[in-house]
CSV table of C-alpha atoms in Angstrom, one decimal:
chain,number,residue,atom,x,y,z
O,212,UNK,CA,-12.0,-30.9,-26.3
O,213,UNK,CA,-13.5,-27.9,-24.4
O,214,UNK,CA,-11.0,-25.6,-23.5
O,215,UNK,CA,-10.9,-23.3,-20.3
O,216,UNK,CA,-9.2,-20.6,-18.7
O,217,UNK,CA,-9.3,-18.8,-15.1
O,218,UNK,CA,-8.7,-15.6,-14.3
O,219,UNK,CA,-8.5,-14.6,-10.7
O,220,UNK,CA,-8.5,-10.9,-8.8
O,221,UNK,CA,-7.2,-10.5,-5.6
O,222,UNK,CA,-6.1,-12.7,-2.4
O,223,UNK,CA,-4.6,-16.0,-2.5
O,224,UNK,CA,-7.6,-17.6,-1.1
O,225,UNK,CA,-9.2,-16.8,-4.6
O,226,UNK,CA,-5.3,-18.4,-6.5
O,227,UNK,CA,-6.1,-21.4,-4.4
O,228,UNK,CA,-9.9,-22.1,-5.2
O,229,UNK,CA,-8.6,-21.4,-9.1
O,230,UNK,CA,-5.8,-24.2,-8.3
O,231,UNK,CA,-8.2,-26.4,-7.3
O,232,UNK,CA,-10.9,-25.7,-10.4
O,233,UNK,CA,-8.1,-26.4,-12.5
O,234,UNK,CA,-6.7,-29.5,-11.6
O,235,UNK,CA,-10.2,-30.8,-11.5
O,236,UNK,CA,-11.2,-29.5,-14.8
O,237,UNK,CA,-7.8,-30.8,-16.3
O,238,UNK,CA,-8.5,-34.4,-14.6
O,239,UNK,CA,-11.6,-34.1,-16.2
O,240,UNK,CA,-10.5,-34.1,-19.9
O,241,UNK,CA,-10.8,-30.4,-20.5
O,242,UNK,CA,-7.9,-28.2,-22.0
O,243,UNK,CA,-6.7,-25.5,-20.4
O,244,UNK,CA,-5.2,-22.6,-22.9
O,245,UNK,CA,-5.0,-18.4,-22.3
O,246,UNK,CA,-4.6,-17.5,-25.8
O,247,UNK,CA,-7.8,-15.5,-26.1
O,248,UNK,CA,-9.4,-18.7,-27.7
O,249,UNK,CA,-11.2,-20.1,-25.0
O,250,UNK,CA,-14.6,-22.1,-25.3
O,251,UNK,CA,-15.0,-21.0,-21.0
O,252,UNK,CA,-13.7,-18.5,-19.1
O,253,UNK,CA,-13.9,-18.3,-15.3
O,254,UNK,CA,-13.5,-15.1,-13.4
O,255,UNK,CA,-12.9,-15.8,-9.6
O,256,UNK,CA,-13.3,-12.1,-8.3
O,257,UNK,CA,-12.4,-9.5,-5.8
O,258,UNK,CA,-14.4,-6.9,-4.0
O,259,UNK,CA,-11.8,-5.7,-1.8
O,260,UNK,CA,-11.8,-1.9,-3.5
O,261,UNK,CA,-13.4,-0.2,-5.9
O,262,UNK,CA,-10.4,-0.6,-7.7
O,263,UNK,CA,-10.8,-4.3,-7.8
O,264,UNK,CA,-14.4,-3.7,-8.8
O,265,UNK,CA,-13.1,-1.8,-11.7
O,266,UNK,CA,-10.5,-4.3,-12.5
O,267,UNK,CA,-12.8,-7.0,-12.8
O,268,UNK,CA,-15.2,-5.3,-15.1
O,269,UNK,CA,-12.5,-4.2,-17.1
O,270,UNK,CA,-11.4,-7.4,-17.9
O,271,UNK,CA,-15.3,-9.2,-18.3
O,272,UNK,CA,-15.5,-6.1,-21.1
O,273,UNK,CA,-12.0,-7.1,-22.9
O,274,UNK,CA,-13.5,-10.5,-22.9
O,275,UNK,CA,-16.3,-10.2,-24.4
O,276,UNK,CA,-14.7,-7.8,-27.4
O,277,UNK,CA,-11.9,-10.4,-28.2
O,278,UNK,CA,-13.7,-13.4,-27.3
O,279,UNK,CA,-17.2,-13.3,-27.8
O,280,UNK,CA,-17.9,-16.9,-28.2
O,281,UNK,CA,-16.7,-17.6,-24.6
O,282,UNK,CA,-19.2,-18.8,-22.1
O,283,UNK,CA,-18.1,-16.7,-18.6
O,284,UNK,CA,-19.0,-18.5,-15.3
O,285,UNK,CA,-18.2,-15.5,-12.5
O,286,UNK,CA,-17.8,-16.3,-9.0
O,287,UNK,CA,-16.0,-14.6,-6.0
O,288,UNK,CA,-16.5,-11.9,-3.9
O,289,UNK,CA,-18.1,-9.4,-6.3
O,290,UNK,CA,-20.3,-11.9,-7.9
O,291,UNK,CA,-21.3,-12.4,-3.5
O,292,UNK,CA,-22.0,-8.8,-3.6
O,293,UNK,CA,-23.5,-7.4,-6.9
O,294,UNK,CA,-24.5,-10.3,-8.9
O,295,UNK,CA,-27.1,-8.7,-10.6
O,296,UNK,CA,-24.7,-5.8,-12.7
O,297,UNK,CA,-22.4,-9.0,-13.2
O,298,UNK,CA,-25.2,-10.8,-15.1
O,299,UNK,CA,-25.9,-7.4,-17.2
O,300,UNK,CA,-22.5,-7.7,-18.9
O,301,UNK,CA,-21.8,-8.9,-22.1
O,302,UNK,CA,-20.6,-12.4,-22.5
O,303,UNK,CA,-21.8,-13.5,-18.7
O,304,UNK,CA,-23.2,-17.2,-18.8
O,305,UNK,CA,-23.7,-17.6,-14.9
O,306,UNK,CA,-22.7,-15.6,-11.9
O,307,UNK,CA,-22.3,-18.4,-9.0
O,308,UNK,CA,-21.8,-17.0,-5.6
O,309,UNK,CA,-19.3,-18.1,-3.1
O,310,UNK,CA,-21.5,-21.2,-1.4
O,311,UNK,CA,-21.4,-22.0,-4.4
O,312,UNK,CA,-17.9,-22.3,-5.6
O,313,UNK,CA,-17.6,-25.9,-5.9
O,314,UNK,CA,-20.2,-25.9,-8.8
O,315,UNK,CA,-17.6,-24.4,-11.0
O,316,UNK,CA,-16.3,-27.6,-12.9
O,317,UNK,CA,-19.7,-28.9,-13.0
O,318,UNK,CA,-20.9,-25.3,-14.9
O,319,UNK,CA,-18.1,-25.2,-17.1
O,320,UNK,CA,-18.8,-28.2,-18.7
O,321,UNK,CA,-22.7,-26.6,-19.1
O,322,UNK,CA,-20.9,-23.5,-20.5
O,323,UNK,CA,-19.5,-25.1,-23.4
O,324,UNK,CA,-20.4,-23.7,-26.6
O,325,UNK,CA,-22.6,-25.5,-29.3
O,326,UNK,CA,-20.7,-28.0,-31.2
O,327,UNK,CA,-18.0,-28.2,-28.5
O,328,UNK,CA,-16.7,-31.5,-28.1
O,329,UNK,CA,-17.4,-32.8,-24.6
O,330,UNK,CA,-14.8,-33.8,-22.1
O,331,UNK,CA,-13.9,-37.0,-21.4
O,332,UNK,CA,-11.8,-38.2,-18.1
O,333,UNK,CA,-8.1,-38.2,-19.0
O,334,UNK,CA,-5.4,-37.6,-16.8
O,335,UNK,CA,-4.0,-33.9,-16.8
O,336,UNK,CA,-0.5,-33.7,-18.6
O,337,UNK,CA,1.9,-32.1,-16.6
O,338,UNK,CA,0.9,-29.7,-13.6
O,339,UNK,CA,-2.0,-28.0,-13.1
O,340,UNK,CA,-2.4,-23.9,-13.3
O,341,UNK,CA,0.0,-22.9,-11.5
O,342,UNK,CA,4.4,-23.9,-10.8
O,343,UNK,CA,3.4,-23.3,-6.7
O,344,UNK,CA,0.9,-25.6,-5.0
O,345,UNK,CA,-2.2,-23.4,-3.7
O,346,UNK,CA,-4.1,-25.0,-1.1
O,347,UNK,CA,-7.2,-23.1,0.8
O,348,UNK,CA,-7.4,-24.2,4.6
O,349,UNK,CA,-9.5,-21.7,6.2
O,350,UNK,CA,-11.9,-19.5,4.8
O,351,UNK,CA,-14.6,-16.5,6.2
O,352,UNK,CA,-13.9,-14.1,8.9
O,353,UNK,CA,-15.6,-13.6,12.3
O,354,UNK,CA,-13.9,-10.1,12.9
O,355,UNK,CA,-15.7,-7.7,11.9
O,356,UNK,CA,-13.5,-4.4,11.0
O,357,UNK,CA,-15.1,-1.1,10.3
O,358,UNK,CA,-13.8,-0.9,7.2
O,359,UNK,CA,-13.7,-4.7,5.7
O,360,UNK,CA,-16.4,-6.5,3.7
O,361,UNK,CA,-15.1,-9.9,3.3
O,362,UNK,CA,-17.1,-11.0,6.3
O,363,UNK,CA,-20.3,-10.1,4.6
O,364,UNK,CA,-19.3,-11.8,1.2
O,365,UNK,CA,-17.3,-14.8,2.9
O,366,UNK,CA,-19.2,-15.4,5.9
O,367,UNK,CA,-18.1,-16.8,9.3
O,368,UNK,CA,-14.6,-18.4,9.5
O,369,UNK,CA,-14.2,-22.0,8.9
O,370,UNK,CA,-11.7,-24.6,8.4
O,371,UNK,CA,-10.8,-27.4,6.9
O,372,UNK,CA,-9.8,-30.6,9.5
O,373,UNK,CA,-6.2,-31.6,10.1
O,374,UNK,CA,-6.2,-34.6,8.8
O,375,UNK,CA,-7.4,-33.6,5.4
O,376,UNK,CA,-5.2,-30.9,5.0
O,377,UNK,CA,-2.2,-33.3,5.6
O,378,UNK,CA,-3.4,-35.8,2.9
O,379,UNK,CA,-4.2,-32.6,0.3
O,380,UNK,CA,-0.4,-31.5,1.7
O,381,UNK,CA,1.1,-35.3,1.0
O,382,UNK,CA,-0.7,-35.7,-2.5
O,383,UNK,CA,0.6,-32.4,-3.5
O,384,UNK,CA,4.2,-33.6,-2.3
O,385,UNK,CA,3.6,-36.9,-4.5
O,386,UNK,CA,2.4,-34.7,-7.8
O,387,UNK,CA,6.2,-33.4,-7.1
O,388,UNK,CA,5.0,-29.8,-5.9
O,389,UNK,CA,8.2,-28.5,-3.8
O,390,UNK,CA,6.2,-25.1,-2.8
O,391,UNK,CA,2.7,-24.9,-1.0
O,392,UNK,CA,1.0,-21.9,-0.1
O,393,UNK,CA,-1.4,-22.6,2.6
O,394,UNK,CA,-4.3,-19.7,2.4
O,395,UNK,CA,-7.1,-18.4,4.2
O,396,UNK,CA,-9.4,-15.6,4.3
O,397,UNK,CA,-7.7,-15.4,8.3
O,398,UNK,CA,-5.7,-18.0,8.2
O,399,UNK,CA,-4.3,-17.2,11.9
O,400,UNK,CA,-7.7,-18.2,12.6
O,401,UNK,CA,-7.6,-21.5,11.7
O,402,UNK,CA,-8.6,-24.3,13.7
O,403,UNK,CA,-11.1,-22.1,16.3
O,404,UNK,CA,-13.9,-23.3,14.8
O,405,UNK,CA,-12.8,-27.2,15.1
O,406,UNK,CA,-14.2,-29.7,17.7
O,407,UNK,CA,-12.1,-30.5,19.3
O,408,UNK,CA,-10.7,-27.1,18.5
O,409,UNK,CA,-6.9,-26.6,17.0
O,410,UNK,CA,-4.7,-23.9,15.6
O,411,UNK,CA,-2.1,-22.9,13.0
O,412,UNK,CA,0.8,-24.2,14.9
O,413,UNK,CA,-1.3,-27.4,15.4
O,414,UNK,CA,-1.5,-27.4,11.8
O,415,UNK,CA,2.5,-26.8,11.1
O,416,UNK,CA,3.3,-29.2,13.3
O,417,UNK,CA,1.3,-32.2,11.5
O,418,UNK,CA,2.8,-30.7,8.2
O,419,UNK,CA,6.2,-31.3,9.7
O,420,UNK,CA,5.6,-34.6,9.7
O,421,UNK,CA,4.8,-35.1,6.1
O,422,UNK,CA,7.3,-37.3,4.6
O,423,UNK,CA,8.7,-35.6,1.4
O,424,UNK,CA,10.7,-32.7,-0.1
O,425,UNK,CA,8.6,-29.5,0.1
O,426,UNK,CA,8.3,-26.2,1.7
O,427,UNK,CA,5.2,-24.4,2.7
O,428,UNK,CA,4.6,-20.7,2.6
O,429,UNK,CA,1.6,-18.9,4.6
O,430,UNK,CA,-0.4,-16.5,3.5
O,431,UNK,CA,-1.7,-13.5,5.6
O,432,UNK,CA,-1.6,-13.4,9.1
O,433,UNK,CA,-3.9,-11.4,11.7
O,434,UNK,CA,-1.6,-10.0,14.6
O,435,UNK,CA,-4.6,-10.1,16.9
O,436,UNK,CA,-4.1,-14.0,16.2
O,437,UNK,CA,-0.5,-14.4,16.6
O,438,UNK,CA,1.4,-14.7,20.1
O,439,UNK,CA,4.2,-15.3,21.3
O,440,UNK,CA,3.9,-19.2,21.2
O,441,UNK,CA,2.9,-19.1,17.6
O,442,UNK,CA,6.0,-17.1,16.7
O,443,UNK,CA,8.4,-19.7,18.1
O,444,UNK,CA,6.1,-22.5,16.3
O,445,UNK,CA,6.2,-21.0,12.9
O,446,UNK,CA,9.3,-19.6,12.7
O,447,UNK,CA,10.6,-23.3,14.6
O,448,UNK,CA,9.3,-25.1,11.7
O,449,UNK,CA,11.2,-27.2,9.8
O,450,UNK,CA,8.7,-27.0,7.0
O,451,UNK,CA,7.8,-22.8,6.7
O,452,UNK,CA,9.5,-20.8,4.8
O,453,UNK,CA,11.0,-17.8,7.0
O,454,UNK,CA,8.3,-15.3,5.3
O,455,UNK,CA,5.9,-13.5,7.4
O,456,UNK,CA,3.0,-11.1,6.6
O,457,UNK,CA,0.9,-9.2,9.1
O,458,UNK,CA,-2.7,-7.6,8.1
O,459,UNK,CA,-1.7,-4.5,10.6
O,460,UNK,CA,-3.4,-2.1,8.6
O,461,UNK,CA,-1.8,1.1,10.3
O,462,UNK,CA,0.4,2.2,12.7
O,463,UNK,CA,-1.4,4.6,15.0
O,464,UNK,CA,-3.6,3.6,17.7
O,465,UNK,CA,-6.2,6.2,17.4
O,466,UNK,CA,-6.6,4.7,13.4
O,467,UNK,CA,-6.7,1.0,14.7
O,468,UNK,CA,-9.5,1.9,17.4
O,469,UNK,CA,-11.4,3.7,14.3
O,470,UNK,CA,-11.1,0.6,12.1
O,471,UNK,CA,-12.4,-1.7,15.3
O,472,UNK,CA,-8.7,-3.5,15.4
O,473,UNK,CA,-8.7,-3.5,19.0
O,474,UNK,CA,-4.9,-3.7,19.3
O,475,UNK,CA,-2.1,-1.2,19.8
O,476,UNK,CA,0.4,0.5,17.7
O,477,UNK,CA,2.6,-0.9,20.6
O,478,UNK,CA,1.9,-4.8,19.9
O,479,UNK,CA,2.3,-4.7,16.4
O,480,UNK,CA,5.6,-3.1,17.0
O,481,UNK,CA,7.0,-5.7,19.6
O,482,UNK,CA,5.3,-8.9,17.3
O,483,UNK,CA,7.3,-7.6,14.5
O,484,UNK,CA,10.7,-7.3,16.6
O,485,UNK,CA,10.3,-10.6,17.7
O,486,UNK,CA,9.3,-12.2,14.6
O,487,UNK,CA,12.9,-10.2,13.7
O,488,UNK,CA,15.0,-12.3,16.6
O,489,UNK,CA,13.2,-15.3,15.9
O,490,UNK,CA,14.3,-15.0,11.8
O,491,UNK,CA,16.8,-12.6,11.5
O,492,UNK,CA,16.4,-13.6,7.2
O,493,UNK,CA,13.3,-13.3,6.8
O,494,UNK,CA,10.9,-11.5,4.8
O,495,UNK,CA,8.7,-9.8,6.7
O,496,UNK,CA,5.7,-7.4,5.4
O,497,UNK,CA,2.5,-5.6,6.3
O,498,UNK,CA,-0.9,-4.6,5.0
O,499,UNK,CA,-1.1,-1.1,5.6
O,500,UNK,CA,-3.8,1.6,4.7
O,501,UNK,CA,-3.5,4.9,4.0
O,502,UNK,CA,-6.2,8.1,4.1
O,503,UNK,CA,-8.5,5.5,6.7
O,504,UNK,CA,-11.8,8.2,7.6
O,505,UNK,CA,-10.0,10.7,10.5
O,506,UNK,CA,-6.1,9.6,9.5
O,507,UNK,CA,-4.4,13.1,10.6
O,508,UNK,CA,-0.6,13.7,9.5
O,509,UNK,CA,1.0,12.8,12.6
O,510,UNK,CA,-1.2,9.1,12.8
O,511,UNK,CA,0.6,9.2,9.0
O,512,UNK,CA,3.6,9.9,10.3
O,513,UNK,CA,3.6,6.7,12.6
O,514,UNK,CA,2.9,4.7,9.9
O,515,UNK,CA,5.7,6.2,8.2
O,516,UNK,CA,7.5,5.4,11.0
O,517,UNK,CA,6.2,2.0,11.6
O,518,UNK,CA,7.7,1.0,7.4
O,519,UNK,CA,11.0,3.3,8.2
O,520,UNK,CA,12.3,1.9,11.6
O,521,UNK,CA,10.9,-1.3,12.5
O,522,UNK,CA,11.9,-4.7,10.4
O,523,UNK,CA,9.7,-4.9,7.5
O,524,UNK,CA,11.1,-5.7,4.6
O,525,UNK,CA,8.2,-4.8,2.0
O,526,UNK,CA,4.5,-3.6,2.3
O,527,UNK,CA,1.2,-3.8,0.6
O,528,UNK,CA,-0.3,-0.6,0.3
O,529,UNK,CA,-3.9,0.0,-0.1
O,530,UNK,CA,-5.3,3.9,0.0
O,531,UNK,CA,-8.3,3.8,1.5
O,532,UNK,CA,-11.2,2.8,-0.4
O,533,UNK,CA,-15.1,2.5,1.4
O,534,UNK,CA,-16.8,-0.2,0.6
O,535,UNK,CA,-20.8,0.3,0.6
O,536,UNK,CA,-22.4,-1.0,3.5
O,537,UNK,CA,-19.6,-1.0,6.0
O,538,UNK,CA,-19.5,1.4,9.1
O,539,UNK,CA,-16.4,3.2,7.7
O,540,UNK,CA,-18.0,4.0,4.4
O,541,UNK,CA,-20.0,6.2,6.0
O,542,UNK,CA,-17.8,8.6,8.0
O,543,UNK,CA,-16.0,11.6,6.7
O,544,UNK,CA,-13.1,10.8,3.9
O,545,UNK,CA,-9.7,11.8,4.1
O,546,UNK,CA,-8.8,14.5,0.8
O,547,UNK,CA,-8.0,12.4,-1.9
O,548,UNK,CA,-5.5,14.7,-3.1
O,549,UNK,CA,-3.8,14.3,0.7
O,550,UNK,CA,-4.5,10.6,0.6
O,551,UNK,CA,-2.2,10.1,-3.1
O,552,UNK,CA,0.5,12.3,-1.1
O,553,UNK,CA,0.8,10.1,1.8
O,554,UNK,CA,0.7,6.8,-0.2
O,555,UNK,CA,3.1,8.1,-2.1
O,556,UNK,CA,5.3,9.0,0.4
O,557,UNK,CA,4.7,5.7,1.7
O,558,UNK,CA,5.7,3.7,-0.8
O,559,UNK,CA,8.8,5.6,-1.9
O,560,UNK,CA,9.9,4.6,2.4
O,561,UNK,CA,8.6,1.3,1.9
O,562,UNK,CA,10.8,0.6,-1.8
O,563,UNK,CA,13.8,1.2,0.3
O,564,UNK,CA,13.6,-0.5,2.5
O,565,UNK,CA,13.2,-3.3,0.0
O,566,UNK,CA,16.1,-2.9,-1.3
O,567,UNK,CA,17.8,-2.6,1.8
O,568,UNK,CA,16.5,-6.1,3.1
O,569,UNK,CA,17.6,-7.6,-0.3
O,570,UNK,CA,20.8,-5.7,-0.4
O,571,UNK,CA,21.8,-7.9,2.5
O,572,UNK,CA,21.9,-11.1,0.7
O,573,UNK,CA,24.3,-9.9,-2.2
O,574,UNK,CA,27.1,-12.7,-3.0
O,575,UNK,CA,24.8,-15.3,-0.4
O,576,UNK,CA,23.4,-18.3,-2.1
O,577,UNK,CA,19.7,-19.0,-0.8
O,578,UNK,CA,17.2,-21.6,-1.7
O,579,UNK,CA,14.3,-21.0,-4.7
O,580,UNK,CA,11.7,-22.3,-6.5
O,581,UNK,CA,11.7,-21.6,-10.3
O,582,UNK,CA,8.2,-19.8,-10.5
O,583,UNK,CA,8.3,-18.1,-14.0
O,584,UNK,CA,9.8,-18.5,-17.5
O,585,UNK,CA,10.3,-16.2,-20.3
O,586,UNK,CA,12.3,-15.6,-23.5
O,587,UNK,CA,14.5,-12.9,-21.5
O,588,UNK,CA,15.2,-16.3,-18.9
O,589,UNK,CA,13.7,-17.9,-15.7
O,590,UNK,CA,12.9,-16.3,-12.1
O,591,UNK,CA,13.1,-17.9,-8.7
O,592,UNK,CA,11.0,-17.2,-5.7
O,593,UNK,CA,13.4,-17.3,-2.4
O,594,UNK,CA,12.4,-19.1,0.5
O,595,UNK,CA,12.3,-15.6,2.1
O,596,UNK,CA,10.1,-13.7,-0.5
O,597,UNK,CA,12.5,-12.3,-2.9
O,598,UNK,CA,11.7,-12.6,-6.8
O,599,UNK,CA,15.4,-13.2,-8.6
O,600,UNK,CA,15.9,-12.7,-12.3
O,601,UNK,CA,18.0,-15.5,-13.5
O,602,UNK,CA,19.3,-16.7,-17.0
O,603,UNK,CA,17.3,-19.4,-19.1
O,604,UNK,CA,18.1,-22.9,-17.5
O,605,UNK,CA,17.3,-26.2,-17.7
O,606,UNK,CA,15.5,-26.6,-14.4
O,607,UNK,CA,11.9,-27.1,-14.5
O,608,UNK,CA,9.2,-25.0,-13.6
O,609,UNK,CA,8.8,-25.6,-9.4
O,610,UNK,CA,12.1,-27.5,-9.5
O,611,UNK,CA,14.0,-26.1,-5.8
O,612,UNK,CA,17.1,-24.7,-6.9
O,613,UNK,CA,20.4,-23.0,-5.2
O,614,UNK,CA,20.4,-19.5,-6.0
O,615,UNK,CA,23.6,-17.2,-5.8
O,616,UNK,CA,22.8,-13.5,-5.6
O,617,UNK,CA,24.9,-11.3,-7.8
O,618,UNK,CA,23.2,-7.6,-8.4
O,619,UNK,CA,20.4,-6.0,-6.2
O,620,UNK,CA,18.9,-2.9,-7.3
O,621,UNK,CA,16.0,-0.8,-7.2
O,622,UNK,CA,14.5,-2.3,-10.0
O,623,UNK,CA,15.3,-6.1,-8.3
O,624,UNK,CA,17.4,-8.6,-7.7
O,625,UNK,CA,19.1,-11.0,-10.5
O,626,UNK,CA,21.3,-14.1,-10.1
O,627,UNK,CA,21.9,-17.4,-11.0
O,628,UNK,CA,21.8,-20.7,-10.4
O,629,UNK,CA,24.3,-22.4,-8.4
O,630,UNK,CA,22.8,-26.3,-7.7
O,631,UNK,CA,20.3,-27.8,-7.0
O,632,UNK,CA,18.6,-27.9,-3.2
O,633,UNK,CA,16.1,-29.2,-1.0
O,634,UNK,CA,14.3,-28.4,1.9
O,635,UNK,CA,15.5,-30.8,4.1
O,636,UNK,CA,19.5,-29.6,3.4
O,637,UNK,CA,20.4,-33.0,1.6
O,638,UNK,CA,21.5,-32.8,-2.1
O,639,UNK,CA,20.6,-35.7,-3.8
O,640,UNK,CA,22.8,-39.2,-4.2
């Protein structure tokens, strides 16, 4: 049988289009390993940063040194935006780009090695890829921000209709998945572009109605798509698990006019206090970017402030990184040596208050999905975002579990396992 693996970089959109290759490639007959043997390899890519850049080379070189047999198929965002050094690497078969994403079972199988056997339709044992369900509703972006390039790689937002989402979203719940990420490149976005059109909470609320025992989990959100209303929705629903995460990108206003955000310090502070009163227990976090061209210390310092005194409870933190062709690649850079200082700084603010927010569950019992397994034991996922070290078990990988906190540190949090759960509160007869 041909064998396969997938390797992705970057956003969940990208862990959800690999989700999808997979269980398609597995239905097919092929055999997925990640051993370093593979007869394929698929890279779905990131061109976020030039760190991601990097990252992505990096691993299409160590490929091609310890498996030089593979066949590579590269898709994504880099392969959108520089296809042609992609195809000048060693061990590159094809370089699809991302119209062209669906082709990626259908080039695998043309990537198999001489004297591979073919594939032939079988059903996939087990799950596919991944012990989370990934599932890509929206994609593209309309806005436009000085300093992004997904628009240009991704194109104009779309999404998928309703009524296929909720039978991807009941099939998923058959297969036995208790945790769905719903992704998008804006997924706050979603359902604008629809005729008639729709929205997220339109969405949530036809996943509510899904018969079965799952939660779902969002990915990113745009604040300039979030109101009020959706708020009460999302953080209302019986299905979503109460973890938030905002794209705010800083918290000064004169830095969010310079990146073309056309929102206000102001609103992203009162959307995250009420997301806070809405869900007292959940996990809230934020994009935010540090050394943005023109960032002085004191529009720093209120991003500082922002992580210190409002209610996140973690943040993703990118130093600023100019992607060619956007308008903010071309104005004048902050000192790098300035811009490693603040992020620093940042981060150090933004670890404790991690370990504040999961300092306040110690002794609780919460719900989790098993997500990893090693020979040191398993981890759980919380409903509310935080990763638990917990002692090897019995329960199966995805299997919804009780989990009882016992030591939170800086390092993380470990527990164990107190009993089975489910989403809906029942235990089983």
């Amino acid at each position: 049988m041909t064998s396969f693996s997938i390797r992705t970089f970057g956003c969940r959109t990208n862990q959800a289009e690999a989700f999808a290759w997979a269980a398609e490639l597995e239905r097919e007959g092929f055999h997925r390993r990640s051993d370093g043997g593979e007869d394929v390899v698929v890279v779905n890519t990131c061109t976020l940063t030039s760190r991601a850049d990097r990252d992505v080379r990096k691993f299409l070189r160590r490929t091609a040194r310890l498996n030089p047999k593979a066949g590579v198929v590269v898709t994504g965002c880099l392969a959108e935006r520089d296809p042609e050094s992609l195809r000048r690497m060693p061990g590159v078969r094809d370089v699809l780009p991302n119209a062209e994403k669906n082709r990626v079972p259908e080039v695998v199988a043309a990537a198999r090695p001489s004297g591979a056997a073919a594939a032939g339709k079988a059903p996939a044992a087990g799950r596919p890829f991944r012990s989370r369900a990934f599932l890509k509703v929206q994609d593209g972006c309309d806005m436009g921000c000085r300093f992004c390039i997904i628009p240009r790689v991704r194109g104009r937002g779309r999404s998928v209709a309703i009524r296929e989402v909720v039978d991807r979203v009941g099939a998923l719940a058959g297969d036995g998945f208790q945790e769905i990420v719903l992704t998008g490149i804006n997924l706050s976005a979603y359902g604008r572009d629809l005729l008639p059109p729709s929205s997220l909470l339109d969405l949530a609320a036809a996943i509510d109605a899904v018969p079965g025992r799952f939660r779902v989990r969002l990915s990113s959100l745009d604040p300039r798509f979030v109101t009020s209303e959706t708020v009460e929705g999302l953080t209302r629903s019986a299905r979503i698990c109460p973890h938030f995460h905002l794209s705010l990108q800083s918290g000064a206003d004169p830095v969010l006019r310079a990146m073309g955000r056309r929102r206000t310090a102001a609103d992203d502070r009162a959307l995250l206090a009420e997301f806070a009163r809405r869900s007292p227990e959940a996990a809230i976090g934020a994009d935010i970017i540090v050394g943005f061209p023109g960032e002085r210390e004191e529009d720093f310092e209120a991003s500082l402030s922002l992580v210190r005194d409002g209610p996140l409870s973690y943040v993703h933190i990118f130093p600023f990184s100019p992607r060619p062709g956007t308008p903010a690649a071309e104005d004048p850079p902050v000192d790098e040596a300035v811009k490693r200082a603040r992020t620093l700084r940042l981060r150090r603010a933004a670890g404790e208050k991690n370990t504040a927010f999961r300092r306040r569950f110690a002794g609780r019992v919460l719900e989790g999905v098993i997500v990893g397994r090693s020979f040191s034991g398993d981890e759980a996922l919380t409903s509310n975002d935080m990763p638990v070290a917990l002692p090897p078990s019995a329960a199966a990988l995805g299997t919804t579990v009780r989990v009882r906190i016992l030591r939170v540190s800086d390092e993380g949090t470990a527990g164990e396992i107190a009993g089975a759960s489910f989403p809906d509160g029942h235990e089983p007869d």
